[in-house]
PDB file of C-alpha atoms in Angstrom:
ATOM      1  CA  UNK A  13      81.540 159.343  91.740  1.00 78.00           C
ATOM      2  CA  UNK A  14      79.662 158.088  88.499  1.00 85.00           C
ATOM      3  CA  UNK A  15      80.890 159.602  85.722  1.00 92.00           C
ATOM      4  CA  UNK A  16      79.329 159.038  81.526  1.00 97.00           C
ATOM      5  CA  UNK A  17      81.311 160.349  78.404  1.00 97.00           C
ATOM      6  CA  UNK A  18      80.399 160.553  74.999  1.00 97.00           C
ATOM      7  CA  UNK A  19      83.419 161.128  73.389  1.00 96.00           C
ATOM      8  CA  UNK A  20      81.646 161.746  69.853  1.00 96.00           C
ATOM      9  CA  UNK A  21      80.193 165.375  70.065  1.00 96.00           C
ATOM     10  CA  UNK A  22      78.353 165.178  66.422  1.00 97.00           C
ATOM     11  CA  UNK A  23      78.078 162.317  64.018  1.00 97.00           C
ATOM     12  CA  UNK A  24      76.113 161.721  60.265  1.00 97.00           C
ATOM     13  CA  UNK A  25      74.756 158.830  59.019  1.00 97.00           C
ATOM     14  CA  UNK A  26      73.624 158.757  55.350  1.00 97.00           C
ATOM     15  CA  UNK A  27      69.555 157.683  55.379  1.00 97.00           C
ATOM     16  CA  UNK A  28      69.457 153.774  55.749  1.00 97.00           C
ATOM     17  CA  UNK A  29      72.522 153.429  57.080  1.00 97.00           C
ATOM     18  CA  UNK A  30      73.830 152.278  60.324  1.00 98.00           C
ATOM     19  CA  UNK A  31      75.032 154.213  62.745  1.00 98.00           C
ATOM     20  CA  UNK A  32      76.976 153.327  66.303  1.00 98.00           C
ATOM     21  CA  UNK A  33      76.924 156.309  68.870  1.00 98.00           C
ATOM     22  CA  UNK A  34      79.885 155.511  71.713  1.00 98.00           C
ATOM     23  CA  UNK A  35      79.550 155.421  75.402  1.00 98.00           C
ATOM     24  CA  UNK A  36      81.410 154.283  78.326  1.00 98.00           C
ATOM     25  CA  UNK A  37      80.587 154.771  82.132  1.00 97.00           C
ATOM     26  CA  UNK A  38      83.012 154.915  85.639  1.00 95.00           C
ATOM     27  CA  UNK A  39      81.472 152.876  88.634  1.00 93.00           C
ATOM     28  CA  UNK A  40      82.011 151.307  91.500  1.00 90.00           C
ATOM     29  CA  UNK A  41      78.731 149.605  91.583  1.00 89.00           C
ATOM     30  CA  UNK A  42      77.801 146.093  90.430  1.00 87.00           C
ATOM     31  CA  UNK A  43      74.095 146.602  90.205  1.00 89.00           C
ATOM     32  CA  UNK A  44      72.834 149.864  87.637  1.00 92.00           C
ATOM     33  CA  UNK A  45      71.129 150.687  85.048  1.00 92.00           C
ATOM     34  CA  UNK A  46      72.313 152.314  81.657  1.00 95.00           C
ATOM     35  CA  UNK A  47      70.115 154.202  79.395  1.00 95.00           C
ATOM     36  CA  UNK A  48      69.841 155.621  76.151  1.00 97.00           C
ATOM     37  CA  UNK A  49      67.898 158.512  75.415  1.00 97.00           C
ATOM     38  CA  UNK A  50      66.669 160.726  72.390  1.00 97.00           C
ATOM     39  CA  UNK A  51      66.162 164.601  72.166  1.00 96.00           C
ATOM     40  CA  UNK A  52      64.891 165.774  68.640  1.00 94.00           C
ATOM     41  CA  UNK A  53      64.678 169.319  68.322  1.00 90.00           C
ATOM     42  CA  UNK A  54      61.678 169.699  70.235  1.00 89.00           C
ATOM     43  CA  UNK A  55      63.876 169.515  73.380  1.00 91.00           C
ATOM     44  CA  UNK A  56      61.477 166.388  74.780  1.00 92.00           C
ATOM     45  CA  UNK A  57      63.448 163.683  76.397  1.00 94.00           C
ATOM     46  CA  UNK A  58      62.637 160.262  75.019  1.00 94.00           C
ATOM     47  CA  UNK A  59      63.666 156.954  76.109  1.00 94.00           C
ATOM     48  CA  UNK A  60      65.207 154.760  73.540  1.00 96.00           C
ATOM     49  CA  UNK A  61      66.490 152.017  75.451  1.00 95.00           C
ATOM     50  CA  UNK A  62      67.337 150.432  78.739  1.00 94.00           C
ATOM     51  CA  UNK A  63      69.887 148.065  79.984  1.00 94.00           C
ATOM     52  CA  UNK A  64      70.519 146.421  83.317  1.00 91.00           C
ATOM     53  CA  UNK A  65      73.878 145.917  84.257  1.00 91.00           C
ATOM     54  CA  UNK A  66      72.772 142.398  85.580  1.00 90.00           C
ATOM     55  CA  UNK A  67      71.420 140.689  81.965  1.00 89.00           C
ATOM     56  CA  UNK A  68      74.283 139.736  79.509  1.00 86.00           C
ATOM     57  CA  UNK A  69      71.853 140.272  76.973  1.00 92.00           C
ATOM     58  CA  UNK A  70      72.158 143.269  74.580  1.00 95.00           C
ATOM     59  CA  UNK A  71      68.560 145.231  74.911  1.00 94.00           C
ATOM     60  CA  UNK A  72      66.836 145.721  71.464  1.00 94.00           C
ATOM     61  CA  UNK A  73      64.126 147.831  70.444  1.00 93.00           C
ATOM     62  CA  UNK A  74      63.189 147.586  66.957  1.00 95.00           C
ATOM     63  CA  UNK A  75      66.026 149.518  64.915  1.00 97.00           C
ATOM     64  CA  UNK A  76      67.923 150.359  68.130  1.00 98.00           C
ATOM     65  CA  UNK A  77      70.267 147.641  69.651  1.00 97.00           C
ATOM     66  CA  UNK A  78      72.843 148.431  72.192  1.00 97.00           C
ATOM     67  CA  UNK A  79      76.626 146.620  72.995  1.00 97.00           C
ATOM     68  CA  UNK A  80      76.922 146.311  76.434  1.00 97.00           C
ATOM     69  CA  UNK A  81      80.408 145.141  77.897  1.00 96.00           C
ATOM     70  CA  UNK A  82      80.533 145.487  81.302  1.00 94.00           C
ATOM     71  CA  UNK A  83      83.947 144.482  81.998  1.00 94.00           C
ATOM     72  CA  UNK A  84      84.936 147.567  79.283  1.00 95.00           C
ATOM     73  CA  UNK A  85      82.193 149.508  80.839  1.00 96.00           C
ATOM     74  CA  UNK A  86      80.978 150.256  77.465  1.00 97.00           C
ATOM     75  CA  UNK A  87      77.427 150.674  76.583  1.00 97.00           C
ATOM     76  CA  UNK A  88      77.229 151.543  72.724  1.00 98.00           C
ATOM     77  CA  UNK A  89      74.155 152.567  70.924  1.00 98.00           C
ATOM     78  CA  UNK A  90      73.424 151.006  67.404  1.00 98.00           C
ATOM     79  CA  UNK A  91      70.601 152.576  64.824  1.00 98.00           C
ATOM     80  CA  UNK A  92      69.683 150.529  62.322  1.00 98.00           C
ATOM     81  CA  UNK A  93      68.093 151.720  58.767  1.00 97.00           C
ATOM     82  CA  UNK A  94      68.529 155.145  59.929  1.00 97.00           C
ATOM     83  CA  UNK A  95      65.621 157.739  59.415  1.00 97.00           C
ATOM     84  CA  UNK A  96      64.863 161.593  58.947  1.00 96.00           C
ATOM     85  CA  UNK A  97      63.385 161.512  61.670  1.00 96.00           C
ATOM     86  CA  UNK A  98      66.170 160.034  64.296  1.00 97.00           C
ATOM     87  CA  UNK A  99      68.217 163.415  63.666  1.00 97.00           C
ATOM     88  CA  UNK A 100      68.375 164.174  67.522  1.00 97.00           C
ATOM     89  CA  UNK A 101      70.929 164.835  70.272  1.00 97.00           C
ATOM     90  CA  UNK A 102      71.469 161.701  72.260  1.00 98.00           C
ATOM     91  CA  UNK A 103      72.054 161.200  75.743  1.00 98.00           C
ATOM     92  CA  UNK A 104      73.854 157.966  77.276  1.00 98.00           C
ATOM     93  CA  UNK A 105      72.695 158.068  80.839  1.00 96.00           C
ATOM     94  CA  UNK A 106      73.771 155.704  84.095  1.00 95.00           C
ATOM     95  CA  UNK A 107      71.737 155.350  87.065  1.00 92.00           C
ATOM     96  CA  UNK A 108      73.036 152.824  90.212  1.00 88.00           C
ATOM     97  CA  UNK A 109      70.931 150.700  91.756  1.00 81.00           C
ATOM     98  CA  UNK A 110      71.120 152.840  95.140  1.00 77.00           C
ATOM     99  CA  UNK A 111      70.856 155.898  93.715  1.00 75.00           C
ATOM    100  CA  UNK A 112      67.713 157.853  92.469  1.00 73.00           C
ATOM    101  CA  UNK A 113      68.729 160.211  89.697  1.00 86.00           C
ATOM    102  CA  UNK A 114      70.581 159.121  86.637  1.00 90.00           C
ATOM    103  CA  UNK A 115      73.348 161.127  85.271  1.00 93.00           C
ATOM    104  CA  UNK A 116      73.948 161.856  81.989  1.00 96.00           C
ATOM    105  CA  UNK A 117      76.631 162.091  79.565  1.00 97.00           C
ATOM    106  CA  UNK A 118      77.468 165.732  77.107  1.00 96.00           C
ATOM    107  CA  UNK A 119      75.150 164.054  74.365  1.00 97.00           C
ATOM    108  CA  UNK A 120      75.989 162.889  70.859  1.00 98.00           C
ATOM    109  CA  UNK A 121      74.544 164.935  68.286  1.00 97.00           C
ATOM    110  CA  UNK A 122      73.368 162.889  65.205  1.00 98.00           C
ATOM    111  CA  UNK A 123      72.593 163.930  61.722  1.00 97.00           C
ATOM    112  CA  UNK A 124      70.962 162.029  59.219  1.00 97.00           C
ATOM    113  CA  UNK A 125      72.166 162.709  55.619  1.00 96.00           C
ATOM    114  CA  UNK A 126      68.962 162.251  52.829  1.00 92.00           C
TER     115      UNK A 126
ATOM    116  CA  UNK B  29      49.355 156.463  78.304  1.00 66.00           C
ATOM    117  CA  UNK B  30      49.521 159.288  80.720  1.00 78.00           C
ATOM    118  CA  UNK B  31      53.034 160.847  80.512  1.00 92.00           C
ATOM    119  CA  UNK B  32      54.377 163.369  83.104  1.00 95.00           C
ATOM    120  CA  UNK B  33      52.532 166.498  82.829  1.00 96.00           C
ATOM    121  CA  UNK B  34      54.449 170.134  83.253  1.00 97.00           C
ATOM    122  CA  UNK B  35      52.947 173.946  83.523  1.00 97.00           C
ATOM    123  CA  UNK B  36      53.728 176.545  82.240  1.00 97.00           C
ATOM    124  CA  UNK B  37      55.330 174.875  79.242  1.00 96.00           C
ATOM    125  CA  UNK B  38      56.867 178.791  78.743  1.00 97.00           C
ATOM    126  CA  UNK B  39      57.404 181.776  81.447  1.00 97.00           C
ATOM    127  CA  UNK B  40      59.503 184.711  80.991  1.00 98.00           C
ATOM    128  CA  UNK B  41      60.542 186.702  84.137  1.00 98.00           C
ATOM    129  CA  UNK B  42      62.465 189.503  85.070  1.00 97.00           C
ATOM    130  CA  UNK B  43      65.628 189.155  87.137  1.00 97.00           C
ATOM    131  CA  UNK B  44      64.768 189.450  90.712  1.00 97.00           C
ATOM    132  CA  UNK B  45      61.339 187.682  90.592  1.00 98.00           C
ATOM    133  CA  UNK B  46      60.135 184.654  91.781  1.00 98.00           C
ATOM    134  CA  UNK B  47      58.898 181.254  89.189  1.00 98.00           C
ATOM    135  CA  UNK B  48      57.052 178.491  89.972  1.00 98.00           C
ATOM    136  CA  UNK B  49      57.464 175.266  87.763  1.00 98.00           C
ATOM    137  CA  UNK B  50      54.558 172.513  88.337  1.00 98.00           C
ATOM    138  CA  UNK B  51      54.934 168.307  87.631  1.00 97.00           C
ATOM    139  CA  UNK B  52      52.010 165.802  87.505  1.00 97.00           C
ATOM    140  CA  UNK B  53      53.906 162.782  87.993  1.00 95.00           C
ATOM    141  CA  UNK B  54      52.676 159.580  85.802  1.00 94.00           C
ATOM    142  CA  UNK B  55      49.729 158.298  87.685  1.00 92.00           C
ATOM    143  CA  UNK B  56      51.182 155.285  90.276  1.00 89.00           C
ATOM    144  CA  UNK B  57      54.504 157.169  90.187  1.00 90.00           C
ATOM    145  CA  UNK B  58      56.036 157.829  93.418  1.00 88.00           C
ATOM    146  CA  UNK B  59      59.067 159.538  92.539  1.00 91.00           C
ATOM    147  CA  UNK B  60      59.871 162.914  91.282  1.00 94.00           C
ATOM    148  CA  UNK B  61      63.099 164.664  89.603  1.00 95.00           C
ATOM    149  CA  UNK B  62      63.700 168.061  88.921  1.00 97.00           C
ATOM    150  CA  UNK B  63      66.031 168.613  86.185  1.00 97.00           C
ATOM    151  CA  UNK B  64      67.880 172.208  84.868  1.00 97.00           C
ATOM    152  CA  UNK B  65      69.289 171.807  80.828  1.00 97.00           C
ATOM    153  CA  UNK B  66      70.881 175.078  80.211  1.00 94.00           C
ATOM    154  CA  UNK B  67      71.513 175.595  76.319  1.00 90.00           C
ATOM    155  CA  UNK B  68      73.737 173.064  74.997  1.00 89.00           C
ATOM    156  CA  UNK B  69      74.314 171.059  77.731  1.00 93.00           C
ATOM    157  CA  UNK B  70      72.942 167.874  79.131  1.00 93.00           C
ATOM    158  CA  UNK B  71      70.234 167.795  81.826  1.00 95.00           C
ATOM    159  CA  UNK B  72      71.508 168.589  85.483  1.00 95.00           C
ATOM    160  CA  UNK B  73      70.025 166.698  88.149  1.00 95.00           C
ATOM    161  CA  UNK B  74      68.290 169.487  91.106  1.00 96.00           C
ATOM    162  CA  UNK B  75      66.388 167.692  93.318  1.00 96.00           C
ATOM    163  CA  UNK B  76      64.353 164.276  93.663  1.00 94.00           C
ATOM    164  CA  UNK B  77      61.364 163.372  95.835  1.00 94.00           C
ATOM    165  CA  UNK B  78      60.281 159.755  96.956  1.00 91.00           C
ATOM    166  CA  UNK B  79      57.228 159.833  98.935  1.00 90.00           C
ATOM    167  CA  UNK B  80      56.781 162.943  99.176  1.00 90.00           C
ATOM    168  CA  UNK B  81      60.148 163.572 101.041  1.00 93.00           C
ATOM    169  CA  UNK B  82      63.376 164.794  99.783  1.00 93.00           C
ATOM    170  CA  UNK B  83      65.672 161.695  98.435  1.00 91.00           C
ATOM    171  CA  UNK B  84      68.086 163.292  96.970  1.00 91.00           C
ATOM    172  CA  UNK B  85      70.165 166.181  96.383  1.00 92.00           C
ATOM    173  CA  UNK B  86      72.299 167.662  93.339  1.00 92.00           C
ATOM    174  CA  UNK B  87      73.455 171.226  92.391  1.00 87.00           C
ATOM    175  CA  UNK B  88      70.227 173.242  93.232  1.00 93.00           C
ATOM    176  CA  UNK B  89      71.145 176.524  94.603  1.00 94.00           C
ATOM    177  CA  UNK B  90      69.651 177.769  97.792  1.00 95.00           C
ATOM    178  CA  UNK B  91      67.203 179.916  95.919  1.00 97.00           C
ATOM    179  CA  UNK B  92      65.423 177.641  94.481  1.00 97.00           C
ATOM    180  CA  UNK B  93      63.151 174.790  96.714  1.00 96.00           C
ATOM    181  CA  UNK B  94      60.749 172.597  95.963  1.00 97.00           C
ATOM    182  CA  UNK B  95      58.201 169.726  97.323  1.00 96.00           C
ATOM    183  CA  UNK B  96      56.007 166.980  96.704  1.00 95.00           C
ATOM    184  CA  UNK B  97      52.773 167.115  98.041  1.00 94.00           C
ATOM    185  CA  UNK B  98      49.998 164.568  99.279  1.00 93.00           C
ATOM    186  CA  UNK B  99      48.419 164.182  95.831  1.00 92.00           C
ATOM    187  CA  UNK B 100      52.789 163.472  94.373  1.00 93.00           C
ATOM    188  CA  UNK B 101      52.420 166.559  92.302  1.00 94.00           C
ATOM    189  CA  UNK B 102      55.604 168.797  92.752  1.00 97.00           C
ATOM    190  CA  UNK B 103      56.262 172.467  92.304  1.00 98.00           C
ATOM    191  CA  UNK B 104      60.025 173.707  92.050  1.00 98.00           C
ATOM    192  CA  UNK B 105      60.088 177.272  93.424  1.00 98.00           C
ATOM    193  CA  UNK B 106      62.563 179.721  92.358  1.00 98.00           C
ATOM    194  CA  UNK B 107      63.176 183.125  93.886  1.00 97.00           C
ATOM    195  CA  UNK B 108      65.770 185.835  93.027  1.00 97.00           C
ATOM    196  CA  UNK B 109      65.835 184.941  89.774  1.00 98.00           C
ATOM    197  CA  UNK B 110      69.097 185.878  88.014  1.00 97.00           C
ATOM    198  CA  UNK B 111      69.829 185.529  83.985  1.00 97.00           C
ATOM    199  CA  UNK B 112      71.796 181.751  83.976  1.00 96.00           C
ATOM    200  CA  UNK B 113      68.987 180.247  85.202  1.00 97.00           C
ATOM    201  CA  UNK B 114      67.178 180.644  81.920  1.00 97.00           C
ATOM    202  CA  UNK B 115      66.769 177.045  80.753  1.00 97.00           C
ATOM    203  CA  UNK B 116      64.551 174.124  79.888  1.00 97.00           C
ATOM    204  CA  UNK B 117      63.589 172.785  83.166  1.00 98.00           C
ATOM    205  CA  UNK B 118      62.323 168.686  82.949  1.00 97.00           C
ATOM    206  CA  UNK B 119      60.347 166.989  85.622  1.00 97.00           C
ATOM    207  CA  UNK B 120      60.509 163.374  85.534  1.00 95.00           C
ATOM    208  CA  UNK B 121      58.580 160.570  87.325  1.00 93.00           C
ATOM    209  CA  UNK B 122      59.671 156.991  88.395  1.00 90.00           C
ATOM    210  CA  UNK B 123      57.734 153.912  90.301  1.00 87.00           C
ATOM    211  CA  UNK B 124      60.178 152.425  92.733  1.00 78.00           C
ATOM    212  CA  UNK B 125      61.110 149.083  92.652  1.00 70.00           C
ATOM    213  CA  UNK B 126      60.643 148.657  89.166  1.00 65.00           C
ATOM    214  CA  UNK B 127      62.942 147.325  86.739  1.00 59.00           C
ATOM    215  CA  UNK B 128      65.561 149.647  86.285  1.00 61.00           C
ATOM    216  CA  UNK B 129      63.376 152.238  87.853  1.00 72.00           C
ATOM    217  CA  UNK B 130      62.738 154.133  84.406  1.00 83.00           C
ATOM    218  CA  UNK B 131      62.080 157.537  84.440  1.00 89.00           C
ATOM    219  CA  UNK B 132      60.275 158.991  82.202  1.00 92.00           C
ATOM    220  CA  UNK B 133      60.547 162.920  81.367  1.00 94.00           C
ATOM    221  CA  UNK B 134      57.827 165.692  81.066  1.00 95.00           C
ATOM    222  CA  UNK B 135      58.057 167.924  77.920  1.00 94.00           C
ATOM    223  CA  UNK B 136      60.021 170.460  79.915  1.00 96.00           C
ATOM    224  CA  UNK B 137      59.118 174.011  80.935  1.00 97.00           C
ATOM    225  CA  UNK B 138      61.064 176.693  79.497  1.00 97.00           C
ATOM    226  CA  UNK B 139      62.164 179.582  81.987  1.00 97.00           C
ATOM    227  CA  UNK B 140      63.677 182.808  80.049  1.00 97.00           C
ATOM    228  CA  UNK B 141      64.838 185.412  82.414  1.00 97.00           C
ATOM    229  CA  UNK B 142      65.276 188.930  81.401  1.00 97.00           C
TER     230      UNK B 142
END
């Protein structure tokens, strides 16, 4: 079975700052998808970022950037110029090519020091 | 853009009664998920429709169904309602055969049972 850990249950990040958050994956699969995704206090679930296992190219949006090593099966999660408002819980999240749902991992809570 | 639509977004119960959760899927979408996030813990995958027929399976217990009808819209019923199954409860949508076959979260609809 697919398994995701975060092994970094709460981090801080002064404002402006960068910030990595850690997460590495268990498969069997050669073809998946990893995922990144946000949850401020208002509980919604927001993508950040998506990777496919199948690109060697690190996905980048904006401020976010991820380090994907598949080999390591590592999938690390990079903010950039961090802000107020990306104090949030984040999720690192795996979903196989076969499969439907994606599973998540216990969530990195980040704070953002002013 | 149109994002996955839930109702109620709040519904308190007593134990013993019966809930009904409701998902608009985004509009194309022809996948749903039913997810349980209890308080401090990451999402847990209940169900998943493609279709409008079950695709998938995870730790929903035998009180609770659900179903996607003609129009994709699903409803996750819950009967017997007992105290630890007061969470946030997402609905998410996906479009098969897209890249990485994103899915994309509702704002969640919280479930307090008392």
């Amino acid at each position: 079975a697919q398994t995701v850990t975060q092994s970094q249950p709460e981090m801080s990040v002064q404002e402006a700052e960068t910030v990595t958050l850690s997460c590495t994956y268990d498969t069997s699969e050669s073809d998946y998808y990893l995922f990144w995704y946000k949850q401020p206090p208002s509980r919604q679930m927001i993508l950040v970022i998506r990777q496919e296992a199948y690109k060697q190219q690190n996905a980048t949006e904006n401020r976010f950037s991820v380090n994907f090593q598949k080999a390591a099966k590592s999938f690390s999660l990079k903010i950039s110029d961090s802000q107020l408002g990306d104090a949030a819980m984040y999720f690192c999240a795996y979903k196989g090519d076969r499969d439907d749902k994606i599973i998540f991992g216990k969530g990195t809570r980040l704070h953002i020091l002013p | 853009a149109a994002g996955v639509i839930q109702s109620p977004r709040h519904l308190i119960k007593e134990k013993r009664e019966t809930a009904t959760l409701k998902c608009y899927p985004i509009p194309r979408h022809d996948t749903v998920y039913w997810y349980q996030q209890g308080p401090g813990q990451d999402p847990q995958f209940l169900i998943s429709f493609y279709e409008k027929m079950q695709s998938d399976k995870g730790s929903i217990p035998d009180r609770f169904s659900a179903q996607q009808f003609s129009d994709y819209h699903s409803e996750l019923n819950m009967s017997s309602l007992e105290l630890g199954d007061s969470a946030l409860y997402f609905c998410a949508s996906s479009l098969a055969g897209t890249a990485g076959n994103t899915i994309y979260f509702g704002e969640g609809s919280w479930l307090t049972v008392v």
